[in-house]
Amino acid sequence: MTAIHNERGAVSKDTMTLAVKKDTTSLALQKEATPLVVLDNLAVTFHTFAGPVSAVRGVSLTVQPGEVVGLVGESGCGKSVTLQSLMGLLPTDRATVTVDSLLVQGEECKQYSEAQWRQLRGTTIAMVFQDPMTALNPILAIGTQLKESLRLGAKRHNDTIADEEAAALELLTKVGIADAKRRLTQYPHELSGGMRQRVVIAMALAGRPTLLLADEPTTALDVTTEAQILLLLKELVKTEHMGLLIISHNLRVIAQLCDRMSVMYAGQVVETGTVEDLLGKPQHPYLKGLLGSLPTSATTTLQAIGGQPPDMFSLPKGCAFHPRCKQAMRVCAREMPSLTEGVRCWLQAEKKAVNV
Ligand SMILES: Nc1ncnc2c1ncn2[C@@H]1O[C@H](COP(=O)(O)OP(=O)(O)OP(=O)(O)O)[C@@H](O)[C@H]1O
Ligand code: SF4
Ligand SMILES: [Mg+2]
C-alpha cells in the first residue's frame, strides 16, 4: 500500500481512505480573511514563429492568508506561465493575455502598468525560483545582496532600516543559516545548493511579502536538503503569516506541504480541491494515472500514463486528455468538459446529472 503523508495524516492512494485530522479553526479563519490572490479565468497565448501556443486556457485559483496551495502537472502544461502572470511578468508584446479578474489583496490588478507591478513585486508578492543561482549575483557577497533587498523592501514600504547588518543577520538566522556573520561575507559559489536556496528565500522575505510564489524551489536539491527547505517554507508561512503558492512535479512534496492543490493538464485545471481529497480520492483519470505511476514498495512494474503529452501547438478537440484516457467516451473527443465540482471530466458531469 502506498501512503503519501502530510502533517495531518496519511493519504493512502491504494485504499482511497484518509486518516486526517482537519484544523477546522484555521480553515474557518481563512474563509473570513481577504484572499491574498484571486485569479479568475486566465488565458495566455504565445505568438511564436511556429504558430500560436495556448499555454494557459482559463485557469482560476485563490490563495488565502496562511494557506499553502500546490500546482502540479507535467512539463509544459502552463504552471510557470500561470505563476508569472501573478507577478505581471508575461511578455505582453509576444503573448495575448486575458483575465476576467486578478485581485491581489482585494485590489484589481489586471490593468496594472509595469510601474505598478514593480511596486508589488518583491513587497506584496515575491518569487523563489528553481535554480538559486539565477536569483543571486555571482560577483557580489551574500551580505551586499541581502542588504540591497532589505533597502529596496524598506523603500517600497516607505520606511528605513536603522541597522542593515543586524537586519541581514536576522534574516539569515530566520532561514536557518548558522554562522550567519561569516556567511554574509561569502559569495554564492562558496555556499552549498541548499544554503543558496535559503539565501534566496531570505532575500524574498526582505521585502516582507504577504504571498510567496515558488516555482519548483527544491528540484535542484538532494532529498535531505529538499525536506529541510520544505520544512522551512512551511514554518515561514506560519511565522510570517504569508500565503504560499508552490509548483512541484513531486506529489510527495505537495502532500507534505499543501492545504489545497490544483492539477493542470494542457493549460487547464483538471482537478482542484484539498490535498486530502485529491490524493485520497482522485476523480480525474489523469490524476489517477499520475498517482498510479508513483513507485511504491509493493510495485513491481510502474503504471505509466500511456500516449504522448499533448502538442501545445495543436491541442485535441474536446477533452485534451482524451487520446490518452482509458475511460474516454464519444463526447470526450467532441466537447470540452467544464470544471464541475472541482473536476473537469465528462464522467463527473454524468455523476452529477445522475445525482440531481
Ligand atoms: N516566453 C514564451 N514564449 C513562447 N512559448 C512559451 C513561453 N513561455 C512558455 N511557453 C510555452 O507555454 C507552455 C507552458 O509553459 P510553462 O513554462 O508554463 O510550462 P510548465 O508547466 O511550467 O512546465 P515545466 O514543468 O517544464 O516547467 C509550453 O508549451 C511552453 O513552451
Ligand atoms: S472527459 Fe473523457 S477523456 Fe477526458 S478525462 Fe474524462 S473520461 Fe477521460
Ligand atoms: Mg515551469
mmCIF file of C-alpha atoms and ligand atoms in Angstrom:
data_model
loop_
_atom_site.group_PDB
_atom_site.id
_atom_site.type_symbol
_atom_site.label_atom_id
_atom_site.label_comp_id
_atom_site.label_asym_id
_atom_site.label_seq_id
_atom_site.Cartn_x
_atom_site.Cartn_y
_atom_site.Cartn_z
ATOM 1 C CA MET A 1 0.000 0.000 0.000
ATOM 2 C CA THR A 2 1.264 3.481 -0.831
ATOM 3 C CA ALA A 3 0.776 6.140 1.768
ATOM 4 C CA ILE A 4 1.637 9.722 0.928
ATOM 5 C CA HIS A 5 1.992 11.520 4.223
ATOM 6 C CA ASN A 6 1.164 15.035 5.133
ATOM 7 C CA GLU A 7 1.218 16.534 8.610
ATOM 8 C CA ARG A 8 -2.483 15.872 9.104
ATOM 9 C CA GLY A 9 -2.142 12.182 8.463
ATOM 10 C CA ALA A 10 -1.653 9.515 5.867
ATOM 11 C CA VAL A 11 -3.271 9.836 2.445
ATOM 12 C CA SER A 12 -3.470 6.330 1.073
ATOM 13 C CA LYS A 13 -3.919 6.023 -2.668
ATOM 14 C CA ASP A 14 -4.492 2.266 -2.696
ATOM 15 C CA THR A 15 -7.329 2.161 -0.233
ATOM 16 C CA MET A 16 -8.527 5.681 -1.115
ATOM 17 C CA THR A 17 -9.072 6.231 2.592
ATOM 18 C CA LEU A 18 -7.847 9.061 4.745
ATOM 19 C CA ALA A 19 -6.624 9.405 8.276
ATOM 20 C CA VAL A 20 -6.999 13.143 8.533
ATOM 21 C CA LYS A 21 -7.401 15.463 11.464
ATOM 22 C CA LYS A 22 -8.506 18.733 9.934
ATOM 23 C CA ASP A 23 -7.750 22.028 11.632
ATOM 24 C CA THR A 24 -11.263 23.431 11.265
ATOM 25 C CA THR A 25 -10.498 26.614 13.270
ATOM 26 C CA SER A 26 -7.805 27.807 10.894
ATOM 27 C CA LEU A 27 -9.925 26.867 7.862
ATOM 28 C CA ALA A 28 -12.785 28.984 9.219
ATOM 29 C CA LEU A 29 -10.439 31.944 9.829
ATOM 30 C CA GLN A 30 -9.020 31.634 6.297
ATOM 31 C CA LYS A 31 -12.520 31.826 4.809
ATOM 32 C CA GLU A 32 -13.207 35.138 6.571
ATOM 33 C CA ALA A 33 -9.972 36.866 5.516
ATOM 34 C CA THR A 34 -9.478 38.735 2.234
ATOM 35 C CA PRO A 35 -7.751 36.323 -0.148
ATOM 36 C CA LEU A 36 -4.137 37.187 -0.955
ATOM 37 C CA VAL A 37 -4.791 36.500 -4.597
ATOM 38 C CA VAL A 38 -7.813 35.647 -6.720
ATOM 39 C CA LEU A 39 -7.104 34.771 -10.329
ATOM 40 C CA ASP A 40 -10.184 34.343 -12.464
ATOM 41 C CA ASN A 41 -10.137 32.793 -15.950
ATOM 42 C CA LEU A 42 -6.577 33.474 -17.111
ATOM 43 C CA ALA A 43 -5.782 32.682 -20.751
ATOM 44 C CA VAL A 44 -2.322 33.104 -22.281
ATOM 45 C CA THR A 45 -1.421 32.528 -25.925
ATOM 46 C CA PHE A 46 2.187 32.965 -27.044
ATOM 47 C CA HIS A 47 2.801 34.044 -30.622
ATOM 48 C CA THR A 48 5.814 32.101 -31.836
ATOM 49 C CA PHE A 49 7.408 31.612 -35.274
ATOM 50 C CA ALA A 50 5.946 28.085 -35.260
ATOM 51 C CA GLY A 51 2.451 29.433 -34.587
ATOM 52 C CA PRO A 52 0.293 30.298 -31.556
ATOM 53 C CA VAL A 53 0.726 28.280 -28.325
ATOM 54 C CA SER A 54 -2.275 28.203 -25.983
ATOM 55 C CA ALA A 55 -0.173 27.890 -22.837
ATOM 56 C CA VAL A 56 -2.946 28.651 -20.325
ATOM 57 C CA ARG A 57 -6.651 28.161 -21.062
ATOM 58 C CA GLY A 58 -8.987 29.541 -18.419
ATOM 59 C CA VAL A 59 -7.131 28.977 -15.155
ATOM 60 C CA SER A 60 -8.619 30.249 -11.893
ATOM 61 C CA LEU A 61 -7.115 29.979 -8.410
ATOM 62 C CA THR A 62 -7.114 31.599 -4.976
ATOM 63 C CA VAL A 63 -4.680 31.702 -2.077
ATOM 64 C CA GLN A 64 -5.839 32.672 1.415
ATOM 65 C CA PRO A 65 -3.567 34.058 4.156
ATOM 66 C CA GLY A 66 -1.752 31.250 5.933
ATOM 67 C CA GLU A 67 -2.565 28.776 3.167
ATOM 68 C CA VAL A 68 -0.244 26.648 1.036
ATOM 69 C CA VAL A 69 -1.563 25.868 -2.432
ATOM 70 C CA GLY A 70 0.167 23.475 -4.827
ATOM 71 C CA LEU A 71 0.160 23.450 -8.617
ATOM 72 C CA VAL A 72 1.089 20.173 -10.310
ATOM 73 C CA GLY A 73 1.114 18.790 -13.813
ATOM 74 C CA GLU A 74 3.508 17.511 -16.448
ATOM 75 C CA SER A 75 6.114 19.599 -18.215
ATOM 76 C CA GLY A 76 4.714 22.319 -20.480
ATOM 77 C CA CYS A 77 1.163 22.302 -19.021
ATOM 78 C CA GLY A 78 1.327 26.006 -18.092
ATOM 79 C CA LYS A 79 2.310 26.045 -14.405
ATOM 80 C CA SER A 80 5.139 28.584 -14.656
ATOM 81 C CA VAL A 81 3.207 30.825 -17.045
ATOM 82 C CA THR A 82 0.328 30.898 -14.515
ATOM 83 C CA LEU A 83 2.731 31.934 -11.731
ATOM 84 C CA GLN A 84 4.447 34.534 -13.896
ATOM 85 C CA SER A 85 1.069 36.143 -14.609
ATOM 86 C CA LEU A 86 0.616 36.753 -10.873
ATOM 87 C CA MET A 87 3.787 38.864 -10.900
ATOM 88 C CA GLY A 88 2.958 40.703 -14.138
ATOM 89 C CA LEU A 89 5.968 39.016 -15.742
ATOM 90 C CA LEU A 90 4.474 37.815 -19.031
ATOM 91 C CA PRO A 91 5.906 39.302 -22.247
ATOM 92 C CA THR A 92 2.772 41.120 -23.442
ATOM 93 C CA ASP A 93 4.437 42.021 -26.772
ATOM 94 C CA ARG A 94 4.696 38.296 -27.650
ATOM 95 C CA ALA A 95 1.645 36.973 -25.842
ATOM 96 C CA THR A 96 -2.062 37.660 -25.678
ATOM 97 C CA VAL A 97 -3.105 37.635 -22.039
ATOM 98 C CA THR A 98 -6.746 37.840 -20.988
ATOM 99 C CA VAL A 99 -8.123 37.530 -17.492
ATOM 100 C CA ASP A 100 -11.549 38.266 -16.056
ATOM 101 C CA SER A 101 -10.060 39.414 -12.781
ATOM 102 C CA LEU A 102 -6.752 39.395 -10.902
ATOM 103 C CA LEU A 103 -7.247 40.578 -7.338
ATOM 104 C CA VAL A 104 -4.191 40.977 -5.123
ATOM 105 C CA GLN A 105 -5.301 41.565 -1.532
ATOM 106 C CA GLY A 106 -8.654 42.697 -2.857
ATOM 107 C CA GLU A 107 -7.229 45.163 -5.407
ATOM 108 C CA GLU A 108 -7.862 44.655 -9.125
ATOM 109 C CA CYS A 109 -4.506 44.431 -10.943
ATOM 110 C CA LYS A 110 -5.436 43.239 -14.412
ATOM 111 C CA GLN A 111 -4.853 46.703 -15.916
ATOM 112 C CA TYR A 112 -1.681 47.408 -13.914
ATOM 113 C CA SER A 113 1.179 49.250 -15.623
ATOM 114 C CA GLU A 114 4.765 47.970 -15.375
ATOM 115 C CA ALA A 115 5.471 50.657 -12.739
ATOM 116 C CA GLN A 116 2.565 49.412 -10.612
ATOM 117 C CA TRP A 117 3.750 45.796 -10.942
ATOM 118 C CA ARG A 118 7.252 46.850 -9.875
ATOM 119 C CA GLN A 119 5.733 48.260 -6.708
ATOM 120 C CA LEU A 120 4.029 44.912 -5.934
ATOM 121 C CA ARG A 121 6.939 42.634 -6.881
ATOM 122 C CA GLY A 122 9.209 41.797 -4.004
ATOM 123 C CA THR A 123 6.959 43.522 -1.488
ATOM 124 C CA THR A 124 3.426 42.151 -1.653
ATOM 125 C CA ILE A 125 4.409 39.167 -3.831
ATOM 126 C CA ALA A 126 7.838 37.533 -4.002
ATOM 127 C CA MET A 127 9.076 34.613 -6.077
ATOM 128 C CA VAL A 128 11.556 31.813 -5.373
ATOM 129 C CA PHE A 129 12.863 30.049 -8.483
ATOM 130 C CA GLN A 130 14.159 26.511 -9.048
ATOM 131 C CA ASP A 131 17.791 27.498 -9.504
ATOM 132 C CA PRO A 132 19.050 29.856 -6.778
ATOM 133 C CA MET A 133 21.962 30.930 -8.991
ATOM 134 C CA THR A 134 19.530 32.698 -11.346
ATOM 135 C CA ALA A 135 18.411 34.902 -8.436
ATOM 136 C CA LEU A 136 21.882 35.560 -6.973
ATOM 137 C CA ASN A 137 24.612 37.763 -8.410
ATOM 138 C CA PRO A 138 27.781 35.606 -8.517
ATOM 139 C CA ILE A 139 30.153 38.570 -8.098
ATOM 140 C CA LEU A 140 28.527 40.126 -5.035
ATOM 141 C CA ALA A 141 28.852 38.919 -1.432
ATOM 142 C CA ILE A 142 25.698 37.492 0.164
ATOM 143 C CA GLY A 143 25.575 40.375 2.658
ATOM 144 C CA THR A 144 25.694 43.016 -0.093
ATOM 145 C CA GLN A 145 22.815 41.349 -1.931
ATOM 146 C CA LEU A 146 20.727 40.868 1.200
ATOM 147 C CA LYS A 147 21.202 44.486 2.300
ATOM 148 C CA GLU A 148 20.211 45.672 -1.181
ATOM 149 C CA SER A 149 16.998 43.617 -0.952
ATOM 150 C CA LEU A 150 16.336 44.994 2.541
ATOM 151 C CA ARG A 151 16.836 48.605 1.339
ATOM 152 C CA LEU A 152 14.528 48.024 -1.647
ATOM 153 C CA GLY A 153 11.902 46.416 0.568
ATOM 154 C CA ALA A 154 12.079 49.266 3.098
ATOM 155 C CA LYS A 155 11.833 51.900 0.352
ATOM 156 C CA ARG A 156 8.734 50.283 -1.098
ATOM 157 C CA HIS A 157 7.179 50.104 2.354
ATOM 158 C CA ASN A 158 8.133 53.768 2.901
ATOM 159 C CA ASP A 159 10.365 53.191 5.890
ATOM 160 C CA THR A 160 14.070 52.890 6.716
ATOM 161 C CA ILE A 161 16.299 50.278 8.314
ATOM 162 C CA ALA A 162 18.333 51.532 11.262
ATOM 163 C CA ASP A 163 20.918 48.744 11.238
ATOM 164 C CA GLU A 164 21.245 46.899 7.907
ATOM 165 C CA GLU A 165 23.898 44.497 9.192
ATOM 166 C CA ALA A 166 21.677 43.411 12.092
ATOM 167 C CA ALA A 167 18.636 43.078 9.800
ATOM 168 C CA ALA A 168 20.612 40.925 7.320
ATOM 169 C CA LEU A 169 21.889 38.724 10.161
ATOM 170 C CA GLU A 170 18.357 38.328 11.487
ATOM 171 C CA LEU A 171 17.099 37.266 8.065
ATOM 172 C CA LEU A 172 19.832 34.652 7.587
ATOM 173 C CA THR A 173 19.149 33.276 11.044
ATOM 174 C CA LYS A 174 15.415 33.164 10.286
ATOM 175 C CA VAL A 175 16.035 30.915 7.268
ATOM 176 C CA GLY A 176 18.166 28.570 9.365
ATOM 177 C CA ILE A 177 21.692 29.586 8.310
ATOM 178 C CA ALA A 178 24.219 29.001 11.073
ATOM 179 C CA ASP A 179 27.314 31.189 11.427
ATOM 180 C CA ALA A 180 25.366 33.954 9.689
ATOM 181 C CA LYS A 181 28.027 36.634 10.297
ATOM 182 C CA ARG A 182 30.620 34.725 8.251
ATOM 183 C CA ARG A 183 28.094 33.810 5.549
ATOM 184 C CA LEU A 184 27.355 37.494 4.921
ATOM 185 C CA THR A 185 30.920 37.969 3.677
ATOM 186 C CA GLN A 186 30.878 34.920 1.387
ATOM 187 C CA TYR A 187 29.998 34.693 -2.318
ATOM 188 C CA PRO A 188 27.266 32.434 -3.785
ATOM 189 C CA HIS A 189 29.791 29.878 -5.120
ATOM 190 C CA GLU A 190 31.103 29.356 -1.580
ATOM 191 C CA LEU A 191 27.720 28.060 -0.363
ATOM 192 C CA SER A 192 26.034 24.695 -0.908
ATOM 193 C CA GLY A 193 22.912 24.488 -3.115
ATOM 194 C CA GLY A 194 20.614 24.233 -0.092
ATOM 195 C CA MET A 195 22.242 27.203 1.596
ATOM 196 C CA ARG A 196 21.969 29.269 -1.598
ATOM 197 C CA GLN A 197 18.250 28.484 -1.755
ATOM 198 C CA ARG A 198 17.917 29.594 1.890
ATOM 199 C CA VAL A 199 19.625 32.891 0.965
ATOM 200 C CA VAL A 200 17.205 33.361 -1.950
ATOM 201 C CA ILE A 201 14.293 32.745 0.433
ATOM 202 C CA ALA A 202 15.829 35.280 2.852
ATOM 203 C CA MET A 203 16.049 37.815 0.000
ATOM 204 C CA ALA A 204 12.403 37.150 -0.860
ATOM 205 C CA LEU A 205 11.475 37.752 2.799
ATOM 206 C CA ALA A 206 13.443 41.040 2.856
ATOM 207 C CA GLY A 207 10.551 42.777 1.097
ATOM 208 C CA ARG A 208 8.102 41.455 3.746
ATOM 209 C CA PRO A 209 5.783 39.833 1.160
ATOM 210 C CA THR A 210 2.350 38.511 2.030
ATOM 211 C CA LEU A 211 2.382 35.985 -0.811
ATOM 212 C CA LEU A 212 5.333 33.810 -1.749
ATOM 213 C CA LEU A 213 5.394 32.097 -5.128
ATOM 214 C CA ALA A 214 7.782 29.166 -5.507
ATOM 215 C CA ASP A 215 8.473 27.536 -8.888
ATOM 216 C CA GLU A 216 9.930 24.091 -8.150
ATOM 217 C CA PRO A 217 12.147 25.502 -5.372
ATOM 218 C CA THR A 218 13.618 22.132 -4.387
ATOM 219 C CA THR A 219 14.005 20.285 -7.692
ATOM 220 C CA ALA A 220 17.739 21.034 -7.879
ATOM 221 C CA LEU A 221 18.389 19.815 -4.312
ATOM 222 C CA ASP A 222 19.127 16.416 -2.801
ATOM 223 C CA VAL A 223 16.325 14.700 -0.871
ATOM 224 C CA THR A 224 17.559 15.646 2.627
ATOM 225 C CA THR A 225 18.085 19.310 1.730
ATOM 226 C CA GLU A 226 14.732 19.322 -0.069
ATOM 227 C CA ALA A 227 12.988 18.185 3.107
ATOM 228 C CA GLN A 228 14.748 20.925 5.127
ATOM 229 C CA ILE A 229 13.756 23.655 2.660
ATOM 230 C CA LEU A 230 10.130 22.443 2.575
ATOM 231 C CA LEU A 231 10.009 22.476 6.357
ATOM 232 C CA LEU A 232 11.450 25.986 6.347
ATOM 233 C CA LEU A 233 8.811 27.207 3.857
ATOM 234 C CA LYS A 234 6.050 25.645 5.946
ATOM 235 C CA GLU A 235 7.393 27.324 9.094
ATOM 236 C CA LEU A 236 7.700 30.698 7.366
ATOM 237 C CA VAL A 237 4.104 30.596 6.160
ATOM 238 C CA LYS A 238 3.126 30.214 9.814
ATOM 239 C CA THR A 239 5.537 32.673 11.453
ATOM 240 C CA GLU A 240 5.409 35.365 8.762
ATOM 241 C CA HIS A 241 1.613 34.984 8.190
ATOM 242 C CA MET A 242 2.100 34.587 4.441
ATOM 243 C CA GLY A 243 0.445 32.504 1.754
ATOM 244 C CA LEU A 244 2.460 30.165 -0.436
ATOM 245 C CA LEU A 245 1.710 29.041 -3.986
ATOM 246 C CA ILE A 246 4.139 26.318 -4.957
ATOM 247 C CA ILE A 247 4.768 24.441 -8.205
ATOM 248 C CA SER A 248 6.130 20.945 -7.986
ATOM 249 C CA HIS A 249 6.283 17.838 -10.150
ATOM 250 C CA ASN A 250 6.528 15.857 -6.975
ATOM 251 C CA LEU A 251 3.222 14.743 -5.429
ATOM 252 C CA ARG A 252 5.003 13.806 -2.220
ATOM 253 C CA VAL A 253 6.192 17.417 -1.875
ATOM 254 C CA ILE A 254 2.629 18.632 -2.427
ATOM 255 C CA ALA A 255 1.278 16.140 0.134
ATOM 256 C CA GLN A 256 3.795 17.244 2.767
ATOM 257 C CA LEU A 257 3.336 20.942 2.291
ATOM 258 C CA CYS A 258 -0.026 21.949 0.863
ATOM 259 C CA ASP A 259 -3.552 22.515 2.110
ATOM 260 C CA ARG A 260 -5.103 22.662 -1.348
ATOM 261 C CA MET A 261 -3.886 21.776 -4.817
ATOM 262 C CA SER A 262 -4.762 22.174 -8.483
ATOM 263 C CA VAL A 263 -3.763 19.684 -11.149
ATOM 264 C CA MET A 264 -3.098 21.142 -14.598
ATOM 265 C CA TYR A 265 -3.178 19.426 -17.974
ATOM 266 C CA ALA A 266 -2.673 21.168 -21.338
ATOM 267 C CA GLY A 267 -3.133 24.658 -19.924
ATOM 268 C CA GLN A 268 -6.244 23.906 -17.866
ATOM 269 C CA VAL A 269 -7.025 22.976 -14.287
ATOM 270 C CA VAL A 270 -8.468 19.450 -14.499
ATOM 271 C CA GLU A 271 -8.950 18.853 -10.783
ATOM 272 C CA THR A 272 -8.817 21.135 -7.764
ATOM 273 C CA GLY A 273 -9.586 20.729 -4.069
ATOM 274 C CA THR A 274 -7.999 19.812 -0.771
ATOM 275 C CA VAL A 275 -4.864 17.691 -0.816
ATOM 276 C CA GLU A 276 -6.671 15.069 1.252
ATOM 277 C CA ASP A 277 -9.485 14.772 -1.292
ATOM 278 C CA LEU A 278 -7.315 14.819 -4.403
ATOM 279 C CA LEU A 279 -4.640 12.408 -3.209
ATOM 280 C CA GLY A 280 -7.033 10.255 -1.216
ATOM 281 C CA LYS A 281 -9.973 10.160 -3.638
ATOM 282 C CA PRO A 282 -8.756 11.353 -7.055
ATOM 283 C CA GLN A 283 -11.549 11.737 -9.607
ATOM 284 C CA HIS A 284 -9.921 12.806 -12.855
ATOM 285 C CA PRO A 285 -8.402 9.960 -14.909
ATOM 286 C CA TYR A 286 -5.199 11.987 -15.407
ATOM 287 C CA LEU A 287 -4.681 12.439 -11.647
ATOM 288 C CA LYS A 288 -5.493 8.763 -11.089
ATOM 289 C CA GLY A 289 -2.842 7.985 -13.705
ATOM 290 C CA LEU A 290 -0.298 10.264 -12.001
ATOM 291 C CA LEU A 291 -0.873 8.550 -8.665
ATOM 292 C CA GLY A 292 -0.715 5.137 -10.325
ATOM 293 C CA SER A 293 2.675 5.966 -11.793
ATOM 294 C CA LEU A 294 4.259 6.612 -8.382
ATOM 295 C CA PRO A 295 6.738 3.940 -7.325
ATOM 296 C CA THR A 296 5.657 2.052 -4.200
ATOM 297 C CA SER A 297 7.329 -0.549 -2.033
ATOM 298 C CA ALA A 298 4.874 -3.122 -3.392
ATOM 299 C CA THR A 299 5.242 -2.067 -7.044
ATOM 300 C CA THR A 300 6.868 -4.482 -9.433
ATOM 301 C CA THR A 301 6.096 -2.536 -12.619
ATOM 302 C CA LEU A 302 5.254 1.148 -12.811
ATOM 303 C CA GLN A 303 1.891 2.093 -14.335
ATOM 304 C CA ALA A 304 2.893 4.868 -16.756
ATOM 305 C CA ILE A 305 0.209 7.026 -18.357
ATOM 306 C CA GLY A 306 0.040 5.813 -21.949
ATOM 307 C CA GLY A 307 0.392 8.006 -25.041
ATOM 308 C CA GLN A 308 2.246 11.256 -25.519
ATOM 309 C CA PRO A 309 1.882 14.610 -23.747
ATOM 310 C CA PRO A 310 -0.258 16.947 -25.858
ATOM 311 C CA ASP A 311 1.214 19.075 -28.636
ATOM 312 C CA MET A 312 0.531 22.575 -27.291
ATOM 313 C CA PHE A 313 0.582 23.941 -30.884
ATOM 314 C CA SER A 314 -2.261 21.646 -31.892
ATOM 315 C CA LEU A 315 -4.407 20.562 -28.968
ATOM 316 C CA PRO A 316 -7.003 17.842 -29.487
ATOM 317 C CA LYS A 317 -10.644 18.879 -29.711
ATOM 318 C CA GLY A 318 -12.822 18.207 -26.672
ATOM 319 C CA CYS A 319 -11.071 16.969 -23.554
ATOM 320 C CA ALA A 320 -7.319 17.428 -24.150
ATOM 321 C CA PHE A 321 -6.632 14.184 -22.261
ATOM 322 C CA HIS A 322 -8.924 12.030 -24.436
ATOM 323 C CA PRO A 323 -6.216 10.484 -26.686
ATOM 324 C CA ARG A 324 -4.602 9.020 -23.525
ATOM 325 C CA CYS A 325 -7.670 8.315 -21.420
ATOM 326 C CA LYS A 326 -8.752 4.705 -20.919
ATOM 327 C CA GLN A 327 -12.234 5.870 -19.920
ATOM 328 C CA ALA A 328 -12.772 8.186 -22.911
ATOM 329 C CA MET A 329 -16.284 8.284 -24.363
ATOM 330 C CA ARG A 330 -17.510 9.661 -27.686
ATOM 331 C CA VAL A 331 -18.428 13.034 -26.177
ATOM 332 C CA CYS A 332 -14.859 13.462 -24.888
ATOM 333 C CA ALA A 333 -13.424 13.903 -28.388
ATOM 334 C CA ARG A 334 -16.210 16.303 -29.334
ATOM 335 C CA GLU A 335 -16.725 18.735 -26.466
ATOM 336 C CA MET A 336 -14.572 20.133 -23.716
ATOM 337 C CA PRO A 337 -15.937 19.321 -20.248
ATOM 338 C CA SER A 338 -16.299 22.217 -17.802
ATOM 339 C CA LEU A 339 -14.976 22.174 -14.255
ATOM 340 C CA THR A 340 -17.813 20.514 -12.330
ATOM 341 C CA GLU A 341 -17.404 20.397 -8.538
ATOM 342 C CA GLY A 342 -13.642 20.735 -8.963
ATOM 343 C CA VAL A 343 -13.252 18.125 -11.720
ATOM 344 C CA ARG A 344 -13.020 18.746 -15.490
ATOM 345 C CA CYS A 345 -14.285 15.428 -16.835
ATOM 346 C CA TRP A 346 -17.456 14.190 -18.535
ATOM 347 C CA LEU A 347 -17.614 11.330 -16.031
ATOM 348 C CA GLN A 348 -18.029 13.890 -13.246
ATOM 349 C CA ALA A 349 -20.703 15.761 -15.182
ATOM 350 C CA GLU A 350 -22.518 12.436 -15.696
ATOM 351 C CA LYS A 351 -22.237 11.613 -11.985
ATOM 352 C CA LYS A 352 -23.727 14.980 -11.087
ATOM 353 C CA ALA A 353 -26.592 14.559 -13.579
ATOM 354 C CA VAL A 354 -27.448 11.161 -12.048
ATOM 355 C CA ASN A 355 -27.450 12.657 -8.532
ATOM 356 C CA VAL A 356 -29.636 15.665 -9.392
HETATM 357 N N1 LIG B 1 8.060 33.020 -23.444
HETATM 358 C C1 LIG B 1 7.460 32.034 -24.107
HETATM 359 N N2 LIG B 1 7.337 32.039 -25.455
HETATM 360 C C2 LIG B 1 6.713 31.045 -26.114
HETATM 361 N N3 LIG B 1 6.182 29.956 -25.518
HETATM 362 C C3 LIG B 1 6.275 29.874 -24.185
HETATM 363 C C4 LIG B 1 6.930 30.890 -23.394
HETATM 364 N N4 LIG B 1 6.868 30.535 -22.090
HETATM 365 C C5 LIG B 1 6.221 29.345 -22.063
HETATM 366 N N5 LIG B 1 5.873 28.959 -23.311
HETATM 367 C C6 LIG B 1 5.131 27.743 -23.659
HETATM 368 O O1 LIG B 1 3.966 27.688 -22.871
HETATM 369 C C7 LIG B 1 3.703 26.356 -22.432
HETATM 370 C C8 LIG B 1 3.634 26.309 -20.923
HETATM 371 O O2 LIG B 1 4.920 26.608 -20.394
HETATM 372 P P1 LIG B 1 5.262 26.587 -18.843
HETATM 373 O O3 LIG B 1 6.647 27.094 -18.718
HETATM 374 O O4 LIG B 1 4.221 27.306 -18.090
HETATM 375 O O5 LIG B 1 5.200 25.033 -18.514
HETATM 376 P P2 LIG B 1 5.406 24.321 -17.111
HETATM 377 O O6 LIG B 1 4.122 23.643 -16.773
HETATM 378 O O7 LIG B 1 5.952 25.285 -16.132
HETATM 379 O O8 LIG B 1 6.482 23.206 -17.499
HETATM 380 P P3 LIG B 1 7.776 22.691 -16.688
HETATM 381 O O9 LIG B 1 7.253 21.719 -15.689
HETATM 382 O O10 LIG B 1 8.603 22.033 -17.735
HETATM 383 O O11 LIG B 1 8.449 23.871 -16.070
HETATM 384 C C9 LIG B 1 4.808 25.492 -23.005
HETATM 385 O O12 LIG B 1 4.345 24.888 -24.179
HETATM 386 C C10 LIG B 1 5.911 26.483 -23.305
HETATM 387 O O13 LIG B 1 6.687 26.056 -24.398
HETATM 388 S S1 SF4 B 2 -13.546 13.905 -20.173
HETATM 389 FE FE1 SF4 B 2 -13.423 11.883 -21.097
HETATM 390 S S2 SF4 B 2 -11.385 11.754 -21.971
HETATM 391 FE FE2 SF4 B 2 -11.406 13.449 -20.555
HETATM 392 S S3 SF4 B 2 -10.646 12.614 -18.669
HETATM 393 FE FE3 SF4 B 2 -12.867 12.487 -18.586
HETATM 394 S S4 SF4 B 2 -13.386 10.467 -19.382
HETATM 395 FE FE4 SF4 B 2 -11.253 10.866 -19.943
HETATM 396 MG MG MG B 3 7.811 25.511 -15.219
#
